[in-house]
Amino acid sequence: MQGRLANHVPLSERETPALERPAACCLSFTLFWRILCFLFNWKLVCPGTQNGLSSTGSQENQYNLIRDRYDGCEIVMGNLEITQIESNWDFSFLKTIREVTGYVLIAMNHFQDIPLGQLRVIRGNNLYERQFALSVLFNYPKDGFNGLRQLGLPNLTEILEGGVQIINNKYLSYGPWIFWLVLKKKRLYCHILFQFMVIIIGPCHRSCGGYCWGPNESQCQILTKTVCAPQCNGRCFGTSPRDCCHSECAAGCQGPLDVDCFACRHFNDSGSCVRQCPQNLIYNKQMFQMEPNPNAKYQYGSICVSQCPSNSCVSVCPPDKMEVERGGQRQCELCSGLCPKGQNQVFYSVFFIIVFNICPLNYDFKNIPPLEAKKLEIFQTVREITDILNIQSWPQELDDLSVFSSLTTIQGRSLFK
């Protein structure tokens, strides 16, 4: 099978470490990371979103939020969601994004293309609808001829977890001309769901070998697996048995070493792709005991770092731990009894109920009745909010915010704009 081989700058020349440590952040997350990246020449890491198909305010406000969050970003820690944009706004600021740790959702938009030309890997740590790493849905207006026409992902070569769904995109072409299975890890069951509404334009440029993202030579699909010699267990940079990528590489490579990867399957340790970051304790074979590792590093997403400024390695503690402050530093410690914070899925379900039902409407939203004001008493146990408290509407029968009477702290790690 033919295909275009990758020719990119290796990871070791492009990437320098960002940040992490097992403690919780207490500053504005987006602003904090941009300042650190500027001062220490780290690549830009930005937080993703988990809004699904929800929108935030007007079209202009929605666009500005997306632009402020992702302008200059290279690694999205979380999900990349572009939804409900009804005009052809300028999305060129997305062209720097190379990695998304969660899922990519492009849905209910009217623009013609989305410039994610540098995106190489979708990790799928979070999945849309619990199964999809890439979802492209309903990107066309009811009336008119606007709508998504090309996927525009020429450098996407790896989806580590999750599947793909491309549904109801009236003007989208070339989706079927992608060899989707080569983006997935071989051992995983692959959910791939397509529904195209137009006659496929095609074909690909003659140099593409039958697989492409568009009609031009520069839009050939990069194949880093099917063109490999049988001796290669993963991806490759040529057809020779000596052209295999290192086992820790993701998305392809420029050479056989762990420093030649375009992205790391697990962690990037100062340019080298490794299975895990150097641990805090190492085994002393002479003394038969565990000892502190002077070269230990912490994890920030998929990056190993020696220091974690301002407790910024994790945004939330695990379910069995709670956030405490000791000596001016926030850290996660085991709960002595019932943890003061509920499970994330409980929070999200309450969040979506409020977003859609707190305002009295003249019509039913999927036949869901408006939220009863009494149910807001569930927030009486909330003592701390790590991000923001954003109230855009309020039931008429409640004349104050007493349902938040136990609230003592709003950290503001990310701010509403």
XYZ file of N, CA and C in Angstrom, residues 153-381:
687
model
N -7.091 17.827 8.364
C -6.230 17.257 9.410
C -5.071 16.487 8.769
N -4.290 17.107 7.895
C -3.310 16.356 7.101
C -2.198 15.713 7.912
N -1.923 16.208 9.115
C -0.844 15.641 9.924
C -1.336 14.717 11.026
N -2.638 14.487 11.113
C -3.165 13.579 12.131
C -2.787 12.145 11.768
N -1.969 11.530 12.610
C -1.508 10.170 12.327
C -1.717 9.209 13.487
N -2.288 9.669 14.605
C -2.471 8.744 15.735
C -3.659 9.160 16.587
N -4.520 8.190 16.877
C -5.575 8.318 17.880
C -5.330 7.192 18.877
N -4.899 7.546 20.085
C -4.463 6.534 21.047
C -5.624 5.779 21.671
N -6.705 6.461 21.959
C -7.884 5.825 22.551
C -9.131 6.378 21.875
N -10.164 5.540 21.729
C -11.441 6.013 21.217
C -11.578 5.888 19.716
N -12.803 6.131 19.252
C -13.124 5.979 17.848
C -13.411 7.295 17.161
N -14.029 7.196 15.985
C -14.308 8.355 15.138
C -15.759 8.297 14.696
N -16.464 9.441 14.752
C -17.795 9.518 14.155
C -17.895 10.802 13.336
N -18.363 10.654 12.095
C -18.565 11.781 11.182
C -19.971 11.637 10.632
N -20.889 12.476 11.101
C -22.315 12.290 10.840
C -22.953 13.604 10.397
N -23.780 13.546 9.359
C -24.632 14.660 8.939
C -23.851 15.952 8.720
N -22.888 15.882 7.799
C -22.160 17.069 7.354
C -22.440 17.224 5.861
N -23.417 18.020 5.539
C -24.022 18.042 4.209
C -23.017 18.297 3.092
N -22.038 19.156 3.329
C -21.119 19.539 2.264
C -19.715 18.967 2.444
N -19.535 18.097 3.410
C -18.211 17.543 3.679
C -17.845 16.480 2.647
N -16.665 16.610 2.094
C -16.160 15.619 1.144
C -14.800 15.115 1.614
N -14.365 14.049 1.018
C -13.062 13.430 1.251
C -12.954 12.670 2.563
N -13.968 12.680 3.409
C -13.916 11.859 4.611
C -13.695 10.388 4.320
N -14.410 9.807 3.333
C -14.217 8.378 3.023
C -12.861 8.070 2.398
N -12.110 9.091 2.002
C -10.817 8.852 1.375
C -9.692 8.762 2.410
N -10.052 8.693 3.679
C -9.064 8.545 4.746
C -9.017 7.089 5.196
N -7.822 6.570 5.370
C -7.641 5.219 5.894
C -7.659 5.340 7.420
N -8.862 5.343 8.003
C -9.035 5.644 9.421
C -8.415 4.586 10.325
N -8.419 3.349 9.908
C -7.927 2.282 10.780
C -6.448 2.431 11.117
N -5.665 3.071 10.251
C -4.233 3.190 10.535
C -3.957 4.253 11.588
N -4.960 5.045 11.951
C -4.769 6.034 13.008
C -4.869 5.408 14.384
N -5.411 4.206 14.455
C -5.690 3.567 15.734
C -4.604 2.581 16.127
N -4.499 2.358 17.448
C -3.639 1.277 17.918
C -4.265 -0.062 17.524
N -3.467 -0.990 17.070
C -3.963 -2.248 16.508
C -4.777 -3.056 17.504
N -4.391 -3.017 18.775
C -5.027 -3.896 19.752
C -6.397 -3.402 20.198
N -6.764 -2.165 19.877
C -8.029 -1.622 20.353
C -9.146 -1.842 19.344
N -10.331 -2.127 19.869
C -11.512 -2.168 19.008
C -11.834 -0.751 18.560
N -12.063 -0.568 17.307
C -12.198 0.776 16.755
C -13.650 1.073 16.394
N -14.235 2.086 17.052
C -15.573 2.552 16.714
C -15.443 3.597 15.605
N -15.908 3.286 14.421
C -15.873 4.244 13.324
C -17.265 4.306 12.717
N -17.852 5.495 12.739
C -19.226 5.676 12.294
C -19.275 6.835 11.314
N -19.761 6.577 10.080
C -19.831 7.603 9.055
C -21.240 7.682 8.478
N -21.616 8.896 8.097
C -22.843 9.097 7.334
C -22.639 10.341 6.486
N -22.468 10.158 5.175
C -22.218 11.272 4.283
C -23.476 11.566 3.466
N -23.677 12.856 3.185
C -24.933 13.300 2.596
C -24.769 13.793 1.162
N -23.562 13.750 0.608
C -23.351 14.229 -0.751
C -22.560 13.193 -1.533
N -22.546 13.362 -2.843
C -21.705 12.512 -3.683
C -20.241 12.843 -3.399
N -19.435 11.831 -3.178
C -18.040 12.050 -2.841
C -17.317 12.678 -4.035
N -16.585 13.760 -3.775
C -15.928 14.476 -4.862
C -14.767 13.654 -5.403
N -13.656 13.564 -4.624
C -12.532 12.737 -5.031
C -12.128 12.981 -6.490
N -11.177 12.264 -7.028
C -10.306 11.399 -6.236
C -9.142 12.184 -5.653
N -8.234 11.474 -5.013
C -7.049 12.112 -4.453
C -6.041 12.442 -5.557
N -5.081 13.275 -5.228
C -3.971 13.547 -6.137
C -3.232 12.243 -6.421
N -2.698 12.107 -7.609
C -2.091 10.836 -8.015
C -0.907 10.433 -7.132
N -0.298 11.378 -6.440
C 0.847 11.051 -5.581
C 0.427 10.549 -4.209
N -0.870 10.551 -3.913
C -1.341 10.218 -2.567
C -1.582 8.729 -2.350
N -1.598 7.947 -3.404
C -1.811 6.520 -3.235
C -3.219 6.151 -2.814
N -4.187 7.023 -3.070
C -5.584 6.685 -2.805
C -6.146 7.182 -1.493
N -5.313 7.786 -0.633
C -5.798 8.265 0.665
C -5.383 9.722 0.859
N -6.367 10.575 1.151
C -6.068 12.001 1.244
C -7.144 12.728 2.041
N -6.798 13.944 2.468
C -7.723 14.827 3.178
C -8.347 15.857 2.237
N -7.856 15.912 1.007
C -8.344 16.868 0.032
C -7.720 16.591 -1.321
N -8.022 17.410 -2.329
C -7.603 17.112 -3.703
C -6.156 17.450 -4.022
N -5.479 18.230 -3.174
C -4.144 18.714 -3.507
C -3.054 17.745 -3.054
N -1.883 17.885 -3.653
C -0.752 17.022 -3.310
C -0.355 17.189 -1.850
N -0.496 18.393 -1.322
C -0.133 18.656 0.071
C -1.133 18.066 1.060
N -2.233 17.499 0.567
C -3.274 16.958 1.437
C -3.298 15.429 1.453
N -2.215 14.802 1.000
C -2.124 13.345 1.072
C -2.133 12.900 2.531
N -2.758 11.763 2.802
C -2.704 11.217 4.148
C -1.314 10.660 4.418
N -0.751 11.026 5.561
C 0.564 10.534 5.958
C 0.402 9.147 6.560
N 1.032 8.156 5.958
C 0.932 6.777 6.432
C 2.230 6.388 7.129
N 2.133 6.029 8.400
C 3.322 5.666 9.173
C 3.194 4.261 9.759
N 2.254 3.481 9.245
C 2.072 2.120 9.757
C 1.986 1.103 8.618
N 1.098 1.297 7.668
C 0.872 0.304 6.612
C 2.040 0.195 5.642
N 2.904 1.212 5.583
C 4.041 1.173 4.660
C 5.265 0.537 5.302
N 5.151 0.088 6.539
C 6.305 -0.397 7.297
C 6.682 -1.831 6.918
N 7.935 -2.168 7.185
C 8.393 -3.547 7.030
C 7.759 -4.424 8.102
N 7.613 -5.725 7.856
C 6.982 -6.620 8.844
C 7.697 -6.633 10.190
N 8.970 -6.285 10.211
C 9.727 -6.299 11.460
C 9.328 -5.168 12.408
N 8.625 -4.178 11.913
C 8.225 -3.037 12.746
C 6.925 -3.361 13.471
N 6.927 -3.192 14.773
C 5.729 -3.458 15.573
C 4.804 -2.254 15.659
N 5.330 -1.076 15.417
C 4.520 0.130 15.502
C 4.559 0.907 14.208
N 5.050 2.147 14.290
C 5.118 3.012 13.117
C 6.550 3.084 12.598
N 6.719 3.735 11.449
C 8.029 3.744 10.808
C 8.234 5.049 10.062
N 9.482 5.270 9.628
C 9.819 6.454 8.839
C 10.333 6.073 7.454
N 10.206 4.797 7.096
C 10.610 4.304 5.788
C 10.166 2.860 5.622
N 10.519 2.276 4.509
C 10.062 0.916 4.204
C 11.074 -0.160 4.577
N 12.263 0.234 4.990
C 13.298 -0.732 5.352
C 13.059 -1.291 6.752
N 13.508 -2.525 7.032
C 13.406 -3.069 8.393
C 14.159 -2.240 9.422
N 15.091 -1.404 8.969
C 15.837 -0.537 9.880
C 15.125 0.786 10.131
N 13.981 0.980 9.495
C 13.283 2.264 9.587
C 12.114 2.233 10.562
N 12.183 1.392 11.575
C 11.103 1.310 12.562
C 11.233 2.427 13.591
N 10.101 2.978 14.002
C 10.094 3.948 15.095
C 10.318 3.234 16.422
N 10.777 3.972 17.399
C 10.904 3.444 18.753
C 9.519 3.081 19.284
N 9.461 2.090 20.153
C 8.163 1.612 20.657
C 7.408 2.668 21.453
N 8.102 3.693 21.958
C 7.443 4.742 22.732
C 6.977 5.908 21.870
N 7.155 5.799 20.566
C 6.727 6.875 19.667
C 5.232 6.790 19.385
N 4.623 7.944 19.231
C 3.253 8.054 18.730
C 3.270 8.985 17.527
N 2.384 8.736 16.581
C 2.184 9.594 15.411
C 3.314 9.532 14.397
N 4.324 8.697 14.612
C 5.411 8.583 13.663
C 6.720 9.116 14.222
N 7.746 9.123 13.364
C 9.071 9.526 13.827
C 9.935 9.930 12.645
N 11.129 10.446 12.972
C 12.100 10.803 11.945
C 13.339 9.917 12.012
N 13.396 9.046 13.005
C 14.519 8.142 13.172
C 14.159 7.037 14.146
N 15.088 6.126 14.433
C 14.769 4.947 15.240
C 14.841 5.155 16.747
N 15.322 6.298 17.206
C 15.557 6.508 18.630
C 14.341 7.100 19.331
N 14.380 7.054 20.663
C 13.263 7.605 21.438
C 13.239 9.123 21.429
N 14.269 9.757 20.877
C 14.291 11.220 20.744
C 13.846 11.659 19.354
N 13.521 10.709 18.484
C 13.140 11.021 17.105
C 11.631 11.030 16.887
N 10.866 10.878 17.957
C 9.408 10.758 17.829
C 8.768 12.114 17.538
N 7.666 12.086 16.783
C 6.858 13.284 16.591
C 6.029 13.585 17.829
N 5.642 12.554 18.551
C 4.921 12.681 19.819
C 5.206 11.417 20.621
N 4.966 11.488 21.924
C 5.252 10.345 22.796
C 3.979 9.567 23.099
N 4.103 8.252 23.085
C 2.961 7.405 23.412
C 2.582 7.552 24.879
N 3.560 7.685 25.745
C 3.283 7.815 27.171
C 3.768 9.161 27.707
N 5.094 9.344 27.883
C 5.605 10.576 28.484
C 6.839 11.078 27.742
N 7.000 12.392 27.750
C 8.164 13.053 27.177
C 9.075 13.504 28.312
N 10.248 12.882 28.414
C 11.221 13.222 29.450
C 12.382 13.964 28.804
N 12.299 15.292 28.799
C 13.351 16.154 28.229
C 13.681 15.780 26.788
N 12.672 15.457 26.018
C 12.866 15.138 24.612
C 12.894 13.663 24.298
N 13.058 12.818 25.310
C 13.033 11.369 25.113
C 11.662 10.816 25.483
N 11.153 9.916 24.679
C 9.863 9.304 24.972
C 10.074 8.088 25.874
N 9.406 8.080 27.018
C 9.580 7.019 28.013
C 8.220 6.493 28.446
N 8.233 5.293 29.013
C 6.980 4.682 29.467
C 6.467 5.332 30.741
N 7.367 5.784 31.614
C 6.969 6.489 32.824
C 8.052 7.480 33.209
N 7.669 8.504 33.935
C 8.634 9.487 34.402
C 9.486 8.883 35.516
N 10.715 9.368 35.707
C 11.558 8.877 36.801
C 10.830 8.957 38.139
N 10.746 7.840 38.839
C 9.945 7.745 40.052
C 10.651 8.361 41.258
N 9.864 8.661 42.291
C 10.412 9.271 43.504
C 11.324 8.315 44.263
N 11.050 7.026 44.169
C 11.850 6.024 44.861
C 12.440 5.041 43.859
N 13.694 4.653 44.088
C 14.351 3.655 43.252
C 14.920 2.558 44.154
N 15.075 1.382 43.576
C 15.527 0.235 44.373
C 17.050 0.158 44.381
N 17.625 0.112 45.580
C 19.059 -0.050 45.756
C 19.364 -1.543 45.858
N 20.000 -2.099 44.829
C 20.246 -3.537 44.787
C 21.268 -3.978 45.832
N 22.177 -3.068 46.213
C 23.168 -3.427 47.221
C 22.577 -3.423 48.632
N 21.688 -2.457 48.900
C 21.106 -2.322 50.236
C 19.761 -3.029 50.350
N 19.235 -3.534 49.237
C 17.950 -4.246 49.230
C 16.820 -3.388 49.814
N 16.768 -2.114 49.389
C 15.731 -1.230 49.906
C 15.455 -0.109 48.909
N 14.302 0.522 49.096
C 13.932 1.660 48.258
C 14.566 2.927 48.816
N 15.095 3.768 47.922
C 15.737 5.010 48.328
C 15.225 6.158 47.470
N 15.293 7.399 47.991
C 14.868 8.560 47.197
C 15.684 8.679 45.914
N 15.016 8.997 44.841
C 15.656 9.159 43.542
C 16.014 10.628 43.329
N 17.295 10.984 43.268
C 17.670 12.399 43.081
C 17.253 12.948 41.722
N 16.952 12.077 40.788
C 16.548 12.500 39.442
C 15.046 12.333 39.212
N 14.292 12.257 40.294
C 12.842 12.061 40.173
C 12.186 13.241 39.468
N 11.118 12.946 38.746
C 10.352 13.978 38.058
C 8.865 13.736 38.269
N 8.106 14.782 38.026
C 6.658 14.710 38.152
C 6.030 14.708 36.764
N 4.758 14.393 36.708
C 4.021 14.348 35.448
C 3.126 15.575 35.308
N 3.180 16.170 34.130
C 2.156 17.144 33.765
C 1.584 16.695 32.435
N 0.416 16.074 32.478
C -0.131 15.482 31.265
C 0.794 14.374 30.780
N 1.389 14.575 29.615
C 2.301 13.586 29.046
C 3.747 14.062 29.106
N 4.065 14.968 30.038
C 5.393 15.564 30.126
C 5.991 15.314 31.503
N 7.269 14.977 31.562
C 7.993 14.806 32.823
C 8.728 16.104 33.147
N 8.592 16.579 34.392
C 9.246 17.820 34.805
C 9.876 17.631 36.172
N 10.976 18.335 36.401
C 11.694 18.194 37.663
C 11.095 19.050 38.760
N 10.411 20.123 38.383
C 9.774 21.001 39.357
C 8.367 21.332 38.902
N 7.538 21.615 39.862
C 6.141 21.933 39.563
C 5.778 23.245 40.242
N 6.024 24.389 39.623
C 5.737 25.680 40.260
C 4.271 25.849 40.609
N 4.036 26.411 41.774
C 2.697 26.809 42.231
C 1.688 25.673 42.204
N 2.134 24.476 42.491
C 1.212 23.350 42.692
C 0.266 23.137 41.523
N 0.803 23.039 40.331
C -0.055 23.063 39.151
C -0.127 21.747 38.398
N 0.210 20.652 39.031
C 0.249 19.391 38.298
C -1.118 18.751 38.107
N -1.996 18.848 39.073
C -3.328 18.276 38.929
C -4.365 19.338 39.227
N -5.489 19.282 38.535
C -6.557 20.258 38.752
C -7.555 19.781 39.788
N -7.676 18.471 39.969
C -8.569 17.914 40.987
C -7.880 16.730 41.637
N -8.214 16.479 42.888
C -7.663 15.324 43.595
C -8.450 14.068 43.232
N -7.844 12.886 43.396
C -8.570 11.632 43.161
C -9.766 11.506 44.093
N -10.716 10.616 43.781
C -11.949 10.502 44.575
C -11.721 10.215 46.050
N -10.633 9.496 46.393
C -10.408 9.135 47.792
C -9.510 10.124 48.528
N -9.209 11.273 47.883
C -8.348 12.273 48.505
C -9.010 13.643 48.475
N -8.530 14.522 49.340
C -9.048 15.880 49.408
C -7.889 16.868 49.348
N -8.200 18.083 48.938
C -7.185 19.109 48.796
C -6.991 19.843 50.116
N -5.745 19.927 50.581
C -5.415 20.639 51.816
C -4.233 21.556 51.541
N -4.085 22.571 52.375
C -2.971 23.503 52.241
C -2.064 23.371 53.454
N -0.798 23.082 53.190
C 0.181 22.950 54.263
C 1.442 23.713 53.874
N 1.846 24.635 54.738
C 3.043 25.421 54.459
C 2.942 26.249 53.209
N 1.733 26.722 52.891
C 1.534 27.534 51.702
C 1.419 26.756 50.416
N 1.431 25.434 50.489
C 1.305 24.597 49.303
C 0.065 23.723 49.395
N -0.652 23.623 48.290
C -1.826 22.762 48.230
C -1.406 21.376 47.767
N -1.956 20.363 48.409
C -1.627 18.997 48.044
C -2.811 18.089 48.323
N -2.770 16.909 47.721
C -3.841 15.929 47.881
C -3.473 14.950 48.992
N -4.388 14.769 49.946
C -4.177 13.832 51.040
C -5.402 12.948 51.189
N -5.182 11.744 51.704
C -6.278 10.811 51.916
C -7.308 11.394 52.868
N -8.578 11.183 52.577
C -9.656 11.663 53.442
C -9.698 10.814 54.715
N -9.884 11.465 55.847
C -9.983 10.734 57.109
C -11.329 10.045 57.255
N -12.310 10.510 56.541
C -13.634 9.901 56.536
C -14.246 10.085 55.166
N -15.479 10.587 55.125
C -16.132 10.886 53.855
C -15.492 12.118 53.233
N -15.071 12.012 51.989
C -14.451 13.151 51.320
C -15.464 14.281 51.167
N -15.027 15.533 51.337
C -15.964 16.654 51.261
C -16.422 16.977 49.860
N -15.883 16.298 48.857
C -16.248 16.596 47.480
C -16.863 15.371 46.847
N -17.978 15.542 46.126
C -18.646 14.427 45.471
C -17.940 14.023 44.204
N -18.469 12.992 43.556
C -17.891 12.506 42.317
C -18.142 13.504 41.199
N -17.211 13.542 40.236
C -17.310 14.498 39.144
C -18.592 14.337 38.342
N -19.015 13.085 38.112
C -20.194 12.892 37.271
C -21.452 13.471 37.921
N -21.514 13.494 39.245
C -22.655 14.103 39.924
C -22.667 15.598 39.661
N -21.501 16.215 39.749
C -21.395 17.652 39.509
C -21.832 18.002 38.093
N -21.336 17.238 37.119
C -21.649 17.565 35.737
C -23.138 17.424 35.451
N -23.802 16.434 36.033
C -25.226 16.259 35.776
C -26.010 17.436 36.332
N -25.632 17.924 37.501
C -26.295 19.097 38.065
C -26.031 20.314 37.203
N -24.784 20.441 36.715
C -24.413 21.578 35.884
C -25.280 21.672 34.636
N -25.460 20.576 33.944
C -26.227 20.610 32.706
C -27.709 20.861 32.972
N -28.242 20.360 34.069
C -29.636 20.643 34.403
C -29.838 22.136 34.577
N -28.916 22.790 35.256
C -29.047 24.219 35.511
C -28.909 25.016 34.222
N -27.947 24.647 33.384
C -27.735 25.382 32.147
C -28.989 25.425 31.294
N -29.684 24.322 31.198
C -30.802 24.246 30.268
C -32.155 24.574 30.897
N -32.297 24.484 32.207
C -33.627 24.521 32.788
C -33.871 25.578 33.860
N -32.890 26.375 34.198
C -33.109 27.315 35.277
C -33.956 28.502 34.820
N -33.972 28.796 33.537
C -34.782 29.888 33.004
C -36.162 29.366 32.607
N -37.229 30.110 32.924
C -38.554 29.708 32.449
C -38.641 29.900 30.939
N -39.041 28.856 30.227
C -39.096 28.899 28.777
C -40.528 28.758 28.294
N -40.762 29.239 27.093
C -42.085 29.132 26.491
C -42.262 27.816 25.743
N -41.234 26.999 25.742
C -41.328 25.712 25.060
C -40.526 24.698 25.861
N -40.784 23.438 25.586
C -40.071 22.378 26.284
C -38.769 22.074 25.558
N -37.688 21.917 26.286
C -36.429 21.469 25.721
C -36.360 19.961 25.887
N -36.672 19.264 24.818
C -36.728 17.803 24.850
C -37.666 17.309 25.953
N -38.751 18.054 26.197
C -39.778 17.664 27.171
C -39.244 17.537 28.593
N -38.151 18.228 28.894
C -37.608 18.235 30.252
C -38.223 19.408 31.007
N -38.871 19.188 32.149
C -39.501 20.286 32.890
C -38.461 21.219 33.487
N -38.831 22.482 33.756
C -37.896 23.426 34.384
C -37.438 22.918 35.746
N -36.275 23.364 36.142
C -35.710 22.948 37.417
C -36.494 23.550 38.578
N -36.831 22.735 39.558
C -37.478 23.233 40.763
C -36.446 23.946 41.626
N -36.802 25.149 42.080
C -35.855 25.951 42.852
C -35.361 25.217 44.090
N -36.214 24.402 44.673
C -35.830 23.689 45.895
C -34.646 22.755 45.653
N -34.515 22.275 44.420
C -33.432 21.347 44.127
C -32.065 22.021 44.155
N -32.045 23.353 44.113
C -30.772 24.059 44.212
C -30.158 23.943 45.598
N -30.936 23.453 46.560
C -30.403 23.271 47.911
C -29.294 22.229 47.947
N -29.126 21.499 46.857
C -28.034 20.528 46.786
C -26.681 21.207 46.958
N -26.628 22.530 46.657
C -25.370 23.262 46.754
C -25.058 23.737 48.172
N -25.918 23.458 49.130
C -25.683 23.927 50.494
C -24.459 23.276 51.131
N -24.005 22.168 50.591
C -22.823 21.503 51.151
C -21.527 21.942 50.475
